[in-house]
Amino acid sequence: MKRILVLPFLLLLAHSCINRETVHGNGNETTESRNPGSFKRIQLMGSMDVEIKKGDERSVEINAEENLLPYIETKVEGDKLIVKFSDDVNIDADKDIIVKVTTPALTEASVMGSGDISGDGKFESDDKIEINVLGSGNVKMELDAPAVEAKVTGSGDIDIAGNTKDATYNTMGSGNIKASDLKAENTEAKTMGSGNIRAFASVKLKATIMGSGDISYKGGGAVTSNVHGSGAVKTIE
């Protein structure tokens, strides 16, 4: 059922962009600082670059063309900071839009669409950290948490490093998860489609393949595998 739900979402997203006013960037870059409130999760929706840095105070700094700033929303819902464009316009930026986020805590980083999220430094948490990509966006971060969960639906990539006890990885589509530098004890990895997963497991790895994607691993853990398709479970030399 999950595979069926992805296409309607993308069609709805494309349809929603039709018949909107298009705002073109004027080329004049500027920086705007914002105080969004309290959050520990971040969701990016749109073609922007979000750079996350750990700091004592929560803040947002946007570098963009000045006439586009009113259409870049940074709002907090619950404990989640949502970065997105206004719903009633299409944005045609001439310069890259960079959103710099500072936060003392992070438990989730998600991308919906074609945007990118990157982390500046290692993010530590006493709770599970979730990394999600829906679409063609990318996330690259270094993490230290008791559990890490990463999921790609579409063609995007997740690249994570650091340390954890329990790791769970899922890909659906052609996207990839690169996590061989995230040192985990126990890892569950599942790929559905042509996406590949690179993982680390020092105690045990449970690998499931449904399609042509491969699961490559290192760490020396015991491996159990379930393969349906042309994909393979491989060791990383």
Short mmCIF file of C-alpha atoms in Angstrom, two decimals:
data_model
loop_
_atom_site.label_atom_id
_atom_site.label_comp_id
_atom_site.label_asym_id
_atom_site.label_seq_id
_atom_site.Cartn_x
_atom_site.Cartn_y
_atom_site.Cartn_z
CA MET A 1 0.00 0.00 0.00
CA LYS A 2 2.82 2.44 0.77
CA ARG A 3 4.13 2.22 -2.79
CA ILE A 4 0.70 3.12 -4.13
CA LEU A 5 0.39 6.18 -1.89
CA VAL A 6 3.55 7.90 -3.12
CA LEU A 7 2.33 8.68 -6.66
CA PRO A 8 -0.95 10.36 -5.60
CA PHE A 9 1.02 12.54 -3.17
CA LEU A 10 3.40 13.68 -5.92
CA LEU A 11 0.51 14.29 -8.35
CA LEU A 12 -1.31 16.34 -5.73
CA LEU A 13 1.87 18.32 -5.07
CA ALA A 14 2.32 19.04 -8.80
CA HIS A 15 -1.34 20.00 -9.24
CA SER A 16 -1.18 22.41 -6.33
CA CYS A 17 1.57 24.39 -8.12
CA ILE A 18 -0.62 25.13 -11.16
CA ASN A 19 -2.39 28.51 -11.52
CA ARG A 20 -0.39 30.19 -8.76
CA GLU A 21 1.38 33.52 -9.07
CA THR A 22 5.10 33.09 -9.76
CA VAL A 23 7.44 35.36 -7.80
CA HIS A 24 10.85 35.82 -9.45
CA GLY A 25 13.90 36.65 -7.37
CA ASN A 26 15.23 40.18 -7.93
CA GLY A 27 18.89 39.20 -7.49
CA ASN A 28 19.43 41.37 -4.40
CA GLU A 29 20.55 39.03 -1.61
CA THR A 30 20.06 39.87 2.04
CA THR A 31 19.97 38.14 5.42
CA GLU A 32 17.04 38.07 7.84
CA SER A 33 17.10 36.75 11.41
CA ARG A 34 14.04 35.21 13.04
CA ASN A 35 13.12 33.87 16.48
CA PRO A 36 10.80 30.94 15.76
CA GLY A 37 10.21 29.65 19.30
CA SER A 38 10.92 26.24 20.83
CA PHE A 39 11.39 23.14 18.66
CA LYS A 40 13.44 19.94 18.45
CA ARG A 41 12.26 18.61 15.08
CA ILE A 42 12.83 20.21 11.67
CA GLN A 43 10.90 19.68 8.44
CA LEU A 44 11.91 21.26 5.13
CA MET A 45 9.32 21.55 2.37
CA GLY A 46 10.68 23.08 -0.83
CA SER A 47 13.85 23.76 -2.81
CA MET A 48 15.96 25.35 -0.11
CA ASP A 49 19.16 24.43 1.72
CA VAL A 50 18.86 24.09 5.49
CA GLU A 51 22.05 24.09 7.55
CA ILE A 52 21.59 22.95 11.15
CA LYS A 53 24.06 23.90 13.87
CA LYS A 54 23.99 23.03 17.56
CA GLY A 55 23.86 26.01 19.90
CA ASP A 56 22.45 27.16 23.24
CA GLU A 57 19.67 29.27 21.73
CA ARG A 58 17.18 28.50 18.97
CA SER A 59 17.36 30.82 15.99
CA VAL A 60 16.79 31.00 12.24
CA GLU A 61 18.78 33.04 9.73
CA ILE A 62 17.68 33.21 6.10
CA ASN A 63 19.91 34.26 3.22
CA ALA A 64 17.80 34.92 0.13
CA GLU A 65 16.77 37.53 -2.39
CA GLU A 66 15.02 40.31 -0.51
CA ASN A 67 11.72 40.15 -2.38
CA LEU A 68 11.40 36.42 -1.64
CA LEU A 69 11.75 36.69 2.15
CA PRO A 70 8.03 37.40 2.79
CA TYR A 71 7.20 34.10 1.08
CA ILE A 72 9.60 31.95 3.13
CA GLU A 73 7.76 30.63 6.16
CA THR A 74 9.45 29.41 9.34
CA LYS A 75 6.72 28.36 11.74
CA VAL A 76 6.60 26.04 14.74
CA GLU A 77 3.81 23.49 15.09
CA GLY A 78 4.07 21.57 18.34
CA ASP A 79 7.78 20.82 18.66
CA LYS A 80 8.44 20.94 14.91
CA LEU A 81 9.98 23.82 12.94
CA ILE A 82 8.55 23.83 9.42
CA VAL A 83 10.48 25.65 6.69
CA LYS A 84 8.45 26.16 3.53
CA PHE A 85 7.28 28.56 0.85
CA SER A 86 3.89 30.23 1.10
CA ASP A 87 1.15 28.04 -0.33
CA ASP A 88 -0.27 30.67 -2.69
CA VAL A 89 2.85 31.33 -4.83
CA ASN A 90 5.50 29.60 -6.90
CA ILE A 91 9.05 30.76 -6.17
CA ASP A 92 11.58 31.26 -8.98
CA ALA A 93 14.80 32.08 -7.14
CA ASP A 94 17.83 33.38 -9.02
CA LYS A 95 20.13 32.74 -6.02
CA ASP A 96 20.33 29.81 -3.61
CA ILE A 97 18.10 30.11 -0.57
CA ILE A 98 20.02 29.12 2.57
CA VAL A 99 18.29 28.74 5.93
CA LYS A 100 20.65 28.46 8.91
CA VAL A 101 19.02 26.90 11.96
CA THR A 102 20.57 26.81 15.44
CA THR A 103 19.11 24.53 18.10
CA PRO A 104 20.30 22.86 21.33
CA ALA A 105 18.29 19.68 20.64
CA LEU A 106 17.31 17.68 17.57
CA THR A 107 15.25 14.48 17.32
CA GLU A 108 14.11 14.64 13.69
CA ALA A 109 15.20 16.10 10.36
CA SER A 110 12.89 15.60 7.38
CA VAL A 111 12.77 16.75 3.77
CA MET A 112 9.68 16.78 1.57
CA GLY A 113 10.53 17.67 -2.02
CA SER A 114 13.90 18.61 -3.50
CA GLY A 115 15.53 20.53 -0.65
CA ASP A 116 18.70 19.60 1.23
CA ILE A 117 19.51 19.43 4.95
CA SER A 118 23.06 19.33 6.30
CA GLY A 119 24.39 19.27 9.84
CA ASP A 120 27.30 21.33 11.15
CA GLY A 121 28.92 19.13 13.82
CA LYS A 122 27.64 16.07 15.69
CA PHE A 123 24.09 16.06 17.05
CA GLU A 124 23.67 14.15 20.32
CA SER A 125 20.37 13.03 21.80
CA ASP A 126 19.13 10.85 24.67
CA ASP A 127 16.14 9.97 22.46
CA LYS A 128 15.81 8.35 19.06
CA ILE A 129 16.74 10.52 16.07
CA GLU A 130 14.70 10.18 12.88
CA ILE A 131 15.90 11.19 9.40
CA ASN A 132 13.36 11.18 6.56
CA VAL A 133 13.34 12.06 2.87
CA LEU A 134 10.21 12.08 0.72
CA GLY A 135 11.09 13.07 -2.84
CA SER A 136 14.49 13.93 -4.33
CA GLY A 137 15.99 15.81 -1.39
CA ASN A 138 19.11 14.91 0.56
CA VAL A 139 20.16 14.82 4.22
CA LYS A 140 23.73 14.61 5.51
CA MET A 141 24.39 14.56 9.27
CA GLU A 142 26.55 13.17 12.08
CA LEU A 143 24.55 11.67 14.97
CA ASP A 144 25.00 10.18 18.44
CA ALA A 145 21.81 8.65 19.87
CA PRO A 146 20.57 5.38 21.39
CA ALA A 147 18.51 4.71 18.26
CA VAL A 148 18.53 6.09 14.72
CA GLU A 149 15.82 5.60 12.12
CA ALA A 150 16.32 6.66 8.49
CA LYS A 151 13.81 6.39 5.66
CA VAL A 152 13.90 7.41 1.99
CA THR A 153 10.80 7.36 -0.21
CA GLY A 154 11.66 8.45 -3.75
CA SER A 155 15.04 9.28 -5.29
CA GLY A 156 16.68 11.22 -2.47
CA ASP A 157 19.72 10.21 -0.42
CA ILE A 158 20.55 10.06 3.28
CA ASP A 159 24.20 10.15 4.39
CA ILE A 160 24.73 9.67 8.14
CA ALA A 161 27.69 8.96 10.41
CA GLY A 162 28.33 8.74 14.15
CA ASN A 163 27.29 6.26 16.84
CA THR A 164 24.14 4.43 17.93
CA LYS A 165 22.99 1.18 19.49
CA ASP A 166 20.00 0.37 17.27
CA ALA A 167 19.60 1.48 13.65
CA THR A 168 16.65 1.03 11.29
CA TYR A 169 16.87 1.85 7.59
CA ASN A 170 14.18 1.75 4.90
CA THR A 171 14.28 2.74 1.25
CA MET A 172 11.35 2.74 -1.16
CA GLY A 173 12.21 3.73 -4.74
CA SER A 174 15.64 4.61 -6.13
CA GLY A 175 16.98 6.55 -3.15
CA ASN A 176 19.99 5.45 -1.12
CA ILE A 177 21.00 5.36 2.53
CA LYS A 178 24.73 5.65 3.23
CA ALA A 179 25.23 4.70 6.86
CA SER A 180 28.34 2.53 6.97
CA ASP A 181 30.01 5.26 9.05
CA LEU A 182 27.19 5.21 11.62
CA LYS A 183 28.56 2.63 14.03
CA ALA A 184 25.57 0.59 15.23
CA GLU A 185 25.33 -2.60 17.25
CA ASN A 186 22.01 -3.86 15.87
CA THR A 187 20.77 -2.87 12.42
CA GLU A 188 17.60 -3.59 10.47
CA ALA A 189 17.80 -2.63 6.79
CA LYS A 190 15.06 -2.98 4.18
CA THR A 191 15.10 -1.86 0.55
CA MET A 192 12.09 -1.96 -1.77
CA GLY A 193 12.97 -0.95 -5.33
CA SER A 194 16.40 -0.08 -6.74
CA GLY A 195 17.75 1.89 -3.80
CA ASN A 196 20.89 0.75 -1.99
CA ILE A 197 21.75 0.71 1.70
CA ARG A 198 25.25 0.75 3.22
CA ALA A 199 25.20 -0.15 6.92
CA PHE A 200 27.29 -1.00 9.97
CA ALA A 201 26.39 -3.70 12.50
CA SER A 202 28.76 -4.99 15.18
CA VAL A 203 26.27 -7.45 16.77
CA LYS A 204 23.57 -8.34 14.26
CA LEU A 205 22.14 -7.27 10.91
CA LYS A 206 18.68 -8.13 9.63
CA ALA A 207 18.57 -7.44 5.89
CA THR A 208 15.46 -7.51 3.69
CA ILE A 209 15.54 -6.91 -0.07
CA MET A 210 12.50 -6.65 -2.33
CA GLY A 211 13.75 -5.56 -5.75
CA SER A 212 17.11 -4.79 -7.33
CA GLY A 213 18.67 -2.77 -4.52
CA ASP A 214 21.69 -4.02 -2.57
CA ILE A 215 22.44 -3.97 1.14
CA SER A 216 26.16 -3.68 1.86
CA TYR A 217 27.50 -3.93 5.38
CA LYS A 218 30.52 -3.98 7.65
CA GLY A 219 31.13 -4.32 11.38
CA GLY A 220 31.32 -8.10 11.77
CA GLY A 221 27.82 -8.70 13.14
CA ALA A 222 25.78 -11.86 12.54
CA VAL A 223 23.62 -11.56 9.42
CA THR A 224 20.13 -12.83 8.63
CA SER A 225 18.76 -12.02 5.19
CA ASN A 226 15.54 -12.29 3.21
CA VAL A 227 15.94 -11.54 -0.50
CA HIS A 228 13.15 -11.33 -3.11
CA GLY A 229 14.51 -10.00 -6.40
CA SER A 230 17.89 -9.41 -8.02
CA GLY A 231 19.42 -7.45 -5.15
CA ALA A 232 22.12 -8.90 -2.92
CA VAL A 233 23.50 -8.65 0.61
CA LYS A 234 27.23 -7.89 0.41
CA THR A 235 30.14 -7.23 2.73
CA ILE A 236 32.04 -3.96 2.41
CA GLU A 237 35.72 -4.68 1.84
#
